[in-house]
């Protein structure tokens, strides 16, 4: 087997298998019927979950070893060997198709706005809108046994647990979900991180977006300069899906921009980072010192922003062996996110909604209306939206219907599933396109 197997996966054990040994003090256990076969005691139930986690991890390990043995580096790549592939930047996942109809994909089903056959779905959404999150969880948890093939109650419960920070409860239901639907359990990704009420989390407004396409070369300079100069947004979004080629000069310019933004503690959202990483890897060859270092360093920056430490360290070692320098050190990013969503085109700037919307939302609605007046399509980024009460949701739904009624396309992206159901109940699903995040 090669010293650095380029097909060896990293950090892709099931999320439940990676749960910390010491979990935070959980909230009181929620009542409700079991969603799997009945067990005599809770201890036996937990033991079965541990067996499931260990079994899934072992199967994954065996599969990875088989793949690594089949595609041994030296026989596969010959003398010229590329660095190990980073499974961390969604290397094995196909990018999410874009849902903005001005930009294509008209035929995509509006899954988030589709009615659910489970009565608990709508009841839970109303409870959520009235700040009765515990009650909403109880309703959904109790409905799982009778949900059949309906996944919406599960997705809503996952989102509620993540909003409430209940990781242990999330992990428990995720194992049941994997058993019921014979799929990998979803990963824990809190929708409301600590400090959600801080100014950065409550920022609302257009997110400057640098859309890079075609050849990544010196021509990207002006676009990167605009992203660096954007203000007052604490976020900057990069779109890499349409990049088809890269030059060392272009890699250097993008690397400098990303490092500058990270150093200034601007939050970065990278869409299509996996595609860009895939383009960079064929440019790298261990031992070829005459080649430019820029593609290497850009790949390392992407791995760092993706918070993939093991992939970073392996690539850094390859870089060290090639250029005979000390390997770069890994520093976990404070503010970065890897996104699979895409919105290429001149109307790509999204309007980011804050983490919480409560009560009188007049100022926010006015800002949305002003933004909509400047674009043929209104794209709201709901990836941070964790809390919205009934009054604010009703006002938002009414405004969005009005904007759509004037001939403008309105798209809400990365909704949590509870908010998607709530907005549909309030009448936004007919004219407004609602897209929840995927599990």
XYZ file of C-alpha atoms in Angstrom:
439
model
C 0.000 0.000 0.000
C 1.266 3.508 -0.799
C 2.665 5.682 1.967
C -0.139 8.197 1.445
C -3.130 6.374 -0.045
C -5.055 8.915 -2.115
C -8.275 7.006 -1.722
C -8.057 6.485 2.019
C -10.963 8.263 3.676
C -10.609 10.422 6.734
C -13.002 11.348 9.478
C -15.948 9.745 7.748
C -17.029 7.320 10.435
C -20.700 7.710 11.204
C -21.420 10.793 13.231
C -22.843 8.752 16.064
C -19.589 6.801 16.295
C -17.690 10.005 16.837
C -19.829 11.223 19.718
C -17.680 12.487 22.564
C -17.159 10.142 25.470
C -18.396 12.762 27.896
C -21.550 14.419 26.691
C -22.893 17.642 28.171
C -25.514 17.298 30.872
C -28.669 16.360 28.954
C -32.090 17.858 29.352
C -34.754 15.622 30.977
C -35.531 12.644 28.785
C -38.445 13.146 26.463
C -41.369 10.822 26.787
C -42.752 8.872 23.873
C -42.877 5.406 22.452
C -39.754 3.706 21.184
C -39.157 3.886 17.456
C -37.460 0.481 17.284
C -38.110 -2.977 18.722
C -39.045 -2.832 22.375
C -36.234 -3.536 24.842
C -36.679 -4.445 28.494
C -34.545 -1.648 29.916
C -33.032 1.645 28.838
C -29.615 0.142 29.601
C -30.226 -2.633 27.087
C -31.396 -0.041 24.532
C -28.177 1.950 24.977
C -26.125 -1.241 24.695
C -27.800 -2.015 21.367
C -26.991 1.470 20.118
C -23.336 1.048 21.067
C -23.263 -2.244 19.169
C -24.785 -0.519 16.123
C -22.218 2.267 16.266
C -19.299 -0.148 16.608
C -20.595 -2.359 13.803
C -21.037 0.586 11.419
C -17.532 1.845 12.194
C -15.994 -1.597 11.676
C -17.741 -2.134 8.347
C -16.558 1.281 7.167
C -13.002 0.498 8.240
C -12.998 -2.820 6.361
C -14.380 -1.165 3.204
C -11.714 1.540 3.329
C -8.921 -1.015 3.717
C -10.251 -3.008 0.754
C -10.376 0.112 -1.430
C -6.886 1.175 -0.356
C -5.468 -2.271 -1.163
C -7.116 -2.419 -4.574
C -5.883 1.025 -5.604
C -2.391 0.923 -4.172
C -0.606 4.193 -4.858
C 2.497 2.914 -6.600
C 0.689 0.630 -9.009
C -2.094 3.118 -9.656
C -0.147 6.356 -9.993
C 3.225 5.118 -11.145
C 6.286 7.219 -10.338
C 4.393 10.505 -10.418
C 2.178 10.401 -7.341
C -0.418 12.975 -6.392
C -1.166 13.728 -2.738
C -3.833 11.913 -0.782
C -7.363 12.947 -1.661
C -9.304 14.811 1.000
C -12.591 13.119 1.638
C -13.320 15.933 4.061
C -14.374 18.592 1.558
C -17.361 16.553 0.460
C -15.162 14.671 -2.000
C -17.562 11.773 -2.238
C -20.720 13.835 -2.247
C -22.336 15.216 -5.345
C -23.012 18.953 -5.093
C -26.566 19.989 -4.348
C -28.311 21.078 -7.545
C -29.117 24.747 -7.591
C -32.745 25.527 -6.893
C -32.913 29.090 -8.236
C -35.111 28.732 -11.312
C -33.643 31.805 -12.993
C -30.454 29.812 -13.013
C -31.868 26.416 -14.011
C -33.224 23.273 -12.295
C -36.882 24.194 -12.803
C -37.852 20.554 -12.640
C -36.640 20.051 -9.069
C -39.461 19.107 -6.668
C -40.252 21.563 -3.911
C -39.783 18.963 -1.196
C -39.809 21.419 1.684
C -43.208 22.832 0.726
C -44.843 19.484 0.068
C -47.628 18.615 2.541
C -46.823 15.906 5.045
C -49.067 12.960 5.797
C -48.119 13.069 9.484
C -50.516 15.252 11.564
C -47.779 15.822 14.124
C -45.783 17.814 11.585
C -48.119 20.810 11.497
C -48.837 20.646 15.238
C -45.131 20.707 16.016
C -44.564 23.677 13.692
C -47.255 25.697 15.496
C -45.825 24.767 18.910
C -42.383 25.841 17.709
C -43.731 29.188 16.492
C -45.200 29.773 19.967
C -41.861 29.018 21.682
C -43.034 25.644 22.990
C -40.025 23.730 21.722
C -40.135 21.013 24.375
C -43.758 20.266 23.534
C -42.952 20.206 19.811
C -40.212 17.630 20.469
C -42.613 15.460 22.476
C -45.199 15.531 19.699
C -42.675 14.598 17.036
C -40.960 11.934 19.139
C -44.292 10.287 19.884
C -45.204 10.276 16.177
C -42.118 8.436 14.940
C -43.429 4.946 15.602
C -46.464 5.601 13.386
C -44.671 7.704 10.737
C -43.967 4.727 8.478
C -41.865 5.854 5.509
C -42.546 9.539 6.260
C -39.218 11.208 7.073
C -40.421 14.756 7.706
C -41.101 14.219 11.442
C -37.596 12.826 11.874
C -36.000 15.780 10.054
C -37.984 18.284 12.085
C -36.991 16.553 15.337
C -33.331 16.593 14.290
C -33.563 20.331 13.626
C -35.295 21.028 16.939
C -32.659 19.097 18.867
C -29.936 21.070 17.083
C -31.683 24.377 17.767
C -31.960 23.427 21.434
C -28.424 22.060 21.673
C -29.571 18.548 22.702
C -26.765 16.515 21.186
C -27.365 13.357 23.201
C -31.033 13.220 22.250
C -30.091 13.896 18.626
C -27.607 11.039 18.659
C -30.163 8.646 20.142
C -32.789 9.399 17.492
C -30.148 9.382 14.721
C -29.347 5.736 15.505
C -33.059 4.898 15.356
C -33.321 6.776 12.047
C -30.397 4.846 10.557
C -31.981 1.561 11.655
C -35.445 2.474 10.342
C -34.365 3.736 6.914
C -31.178 1.672 6.527
C -29.013 4.701 5.881
C -26.140 6.494 7.538
C -27.177 8.511 10.599
C -27.205 12.294 10.137
C -24.346 14.333 11.558
C -24.719 16.703 14.493
C -24.480 20.286 13.222
C -25.980 22.746 15.734
C -28.305 25.283 14.126
C -27.916 27.643 17.038
C -24.292 27.771 18.083
C -23.132 29.369 21.364
C -23.345 33.110 21.048
C -26.201 32.963 18.551
C -27.466 36.305 19.818
C -24.104 37.998 19.209
C -24.000 40.772 16.572
C -22.301 38.544 13.994
C -25.024 35.914 14.343
C -27.740 38.543 14.196
C -26.402 40.246 11.081
C -28.999 40.452 8.309
C -28.357 41.740 4.824
C -26.782 40.998 1.454
C -23.796 38.678 1.553
C -21.034 39.761 -0.866
C -20.409 36.893 -3.261
C -17.354 36.293 -5.428
C -18.431 33.985 -8.273
C -15.379 32.468 -9.897
C -15.840 30.650 -13.191
C -13.816 29.316 -16.070
C -10.062 29.649 -15.710
C -8.672 30.668 -12.336
C -5.914 33.106 -13.387
C -4.840 36.748 -13.026
C -8.245 37.953 -14.232
C -9.864 37.141 -10.871
C -7.962 40.003 -9.196
C -10.686 42.723 -9.484
C -13.381 40.327 -8.274
C -11.338 39.350 -5.241
C -10.604 43.013 -4.522
C -14.340 43.744 -4.354
C -14.820 40.874 -1.916
C -12.001 42.182 0.273
C -13.432 45.696 0.246
C -17.047 44.665 0.949
C -18.561 46.283 4.004
C -20.297 46.178 6.455
C -21.061 42.483 5.944
C -19.118 40.226 8.330
C -19.494 37.421 5.775
C -18.086 36.815 2.324
C -19.280 33.993 0.088
C -17.196 32.338 -2.632
C -18.639 30.235 -5.453
C -16.236 27.731 -7.044
C -18.624 25.369 -8.858
C -18.026 26.879 -12.292
C -14.212 26.860 -12.104
C -12.864 24.574 -14.841
C -9.116 25.206 -14.708
C -6.516 26.907 -12.545
C -3.110 28.495 -12.964
C -0.455 29.038 -10.276
C -1.000 32.794 -10.562
C -4.732 32.446 -9.984
C -4.120 30.092 -7.061
C -1.806 32.643 -5.483
C -4.356 35.460 -5.787
C -7.176 33.376 -4.308
C -4.918 32.093 -1.539
C -3.943 35.644 -0.580
C -7.605 36.747 -0.494
C -8.699 33.816 1.666
C -5.838 34.309 4.096
C -6.510 38.051 4.342
C -10.200 37.499 5.056
C -9.467 34.796 7.601
C -6.892 36.989 9.298
C -9.398 39.841 9.587
C -11.924 37.423 11.170
C -14.427 37.819 8.350
C -16.615 34.747 8.083
C -16.108 32.750 4.899
C -18.699 30.601 3.164
C -17.176 28.417 0.457
C -19.519 26.818 -2.069
C -17.982 24.200 -4.339
C -14.756 23.837 -2.351
C -14.779 20.127 -3.209
C -14.752 20.843 -6.956
C -11.894 23.292 -6.576
C -9.890 20.806 -4.502
C -10.433 18.170 -7.198
C -9.048 20.585 -9.811
C -5.998 21.381 -7.715
C -4.885 17.834 -6.976
C -3.786 16.914 -10.535
C -1.548 20.001 -10.435
C 0.420 18.545 -7.518
C 3.144 15.920 -7.727
C 5.337 14.839 -4.852
C 8.997 15.396 -5.584
C 8.605 17.963 -8.383
C 10.281 20.957 -6.764
C 10.249 23.010 -9.973
C 6.472 23.340 -9.799
C 4.781 26.305 -8.157
C 3.929 26.105 -4.461
C 0.714 28.134 -4.895
C -1.620 25.210 -5.760
C -0.259 23.271 -2.783
C -0.802 26.155 -0.408
C -4.287 26.895 -1.763
C -5.291 23.272 -1.230
C -3.934 23.407 2.314
C -5.943 26.586 2.936
C -9.140 24.882 1.735
C -8.470 21.909 4.006
C -7.873 24.245 6.920
C -11.092 26.182 6.276
C -12.933 22.865 6.075
C -11.464 22.011 9.508
C -10.102 18.705 8.194
C -7.011 18.357 10.318
C -5.925 14.850 9.300
C -6.271 15.573 5.584
C -4.399 18.836 6.139
C -1.535 17.114 7.968
C -1.170 14.419 5.328
C -1.106 16.943 2.481
C 1.261 19.158 4.492
C 3.669 16.231 4.834
C 3.572 15.667 1.064
C 4.265 19.373 0.598
C 7.149 19.171 3.064
C 8.703 16.209 1.245
C 8.393 17.961 -2.115
C 9.855 21.357 -1.240
C 12.058 20.292 1.702
C 10.584 22.852 4.055
C 8.900 22.639 7.425
C 5.255 21.610 7.049
C 2.618 24.294 7.696
C 0.822 24.050 11.020
C -2.914 23.482 11.358
C -5.000 26.157 13.074
C -8.691 25.386 13.445
C -10.683 28.151 11.705
C -12.908 30.328 13.863
C -15.321 31.388 11.154
C -15.660 29.258 8.042
C -18.260 27.038 6.428
C -18.198 24.652 3.501
C -21.441 24.805 1.524
C -22.711 22.581 -1.277
C -25.310 25.079 -2.416
C -24.765 27.067 -5.595
C -26.177 30.270 -6.986
C -24.051 31.320 -9.977
C -24.977 34.295 -12.091
C -25.302 38.070 -11.650
C -28.130 37.751 -9.094
C -26.177 35.525 -6.729
C -25.888 37.849 -3.725
C -28.114 36.314 -1.083
C -29.870 38.171 1.687
C -28.830 36.492 4.927
C -31.473 36.141 7.623
C -30.376 36.398 11.276
C -30.320 33.562 13.795
C -33.484 34.788 15.538
C -36.495 36.803 14.335
C -39.037 37.725 16.984
C -41.853 40.201 17.450
C -41.830 43.340 15.332
C -39.694 42.563 12.267
C -40.459 45.822 10.399
C -36.817 46.859 10.011
C -35.829 43.455 8.650
C -38.783 43.338 6.258
C -37.950 46.822 4.937
C -34.376 45.730 4.271
C -35.601 42.635 2.430
C -37.943 44.750 0.302
C -35.127 47.147 -0.604
C -32.883 44.255 -1.585
C -35.643 42.623 -3.641
C -36.210 45.847 -5.591
C -32.634 45.657 -6.904
C -32.683 42.049 -8.087
C -34.914 40.061 -10.454
C -34.814 37.167 -7.969
C -34.888 37.389 -4.176
C -32.769 34.644 -2.624
C -32.944 34.478 1.170
C -30.168 32.570 2.929
C -31.827 30.875 5.915
C -28.847 28.776 6.995
C -28.557 30.655 10.300
C -32.238 31.032 11.052
C -32.911 28.968 14.170
C -35.743 30.860 15.890
C -38.726 32.690 14.408
C -41.959 33.263 16.308
C -45.490 33.158 14.912
C -45.935 36.923 14.509
C -42.635 37.381 12.664
C -43.203 34.298 10.493
C -46.687 35.497 9.529
C -45.373 38.954 8.586
C -42.498 37.438 6.597
C -44.790 35.065 4.719
C -47.148 37.933 3.825
C -44.304 40.086 2.521
C -42.812 37.278 0.456
C -46.196 36.547 -1.128
C -46.466 40.234 -2.023
C -43.012 40.317 -3.637
C -43.747 37.137 -5.586
C -47.098 38.594 -6.651
C -45.264 41.448 -8.386
C -43.507 39.041 -10.707
C -40.276 38.533 -8.803
C -39.021 35.079 -8.032
C -38.608 34.399 -4.315
C -36.467 31.512 -3.099
C -35.646 30.546 0.484
C -32.567 28.337 0.765
C -31.199 26.161 3.589
C -34.291 26.408 5.773
C -34.543 24.188 8.789
C -37.429 21.781 8.306
C -39.583 23.201 11.093
C -39.516 26.720 9.614
C -40.209 25.329 6.139
C -43.381 23.641 7.398
C -44.397 26.765 9.331
C -44.072 29.045 6.284
C -46.039 26.600 4.166
C -48.808 26.614 6.772
C -48.822 30.414 6.638
C -49.386 30.378 2.885
C -45.866 31.014 1.575
C -45.524 27.682 -0.189
C -47.726 28.517 -3.160
C -45.772 31.416 -4.676
C -42.502 31.137 -2.782
C -40.023 28.328 -3.364
C -38.984 26.756 -0.067
C -35.889 24.551 0.126
C -34.868 22.955 3.392
C -31.370 21.725 4.055
C -30.805 18.040 3.388
C -30.191 15.111 5.707
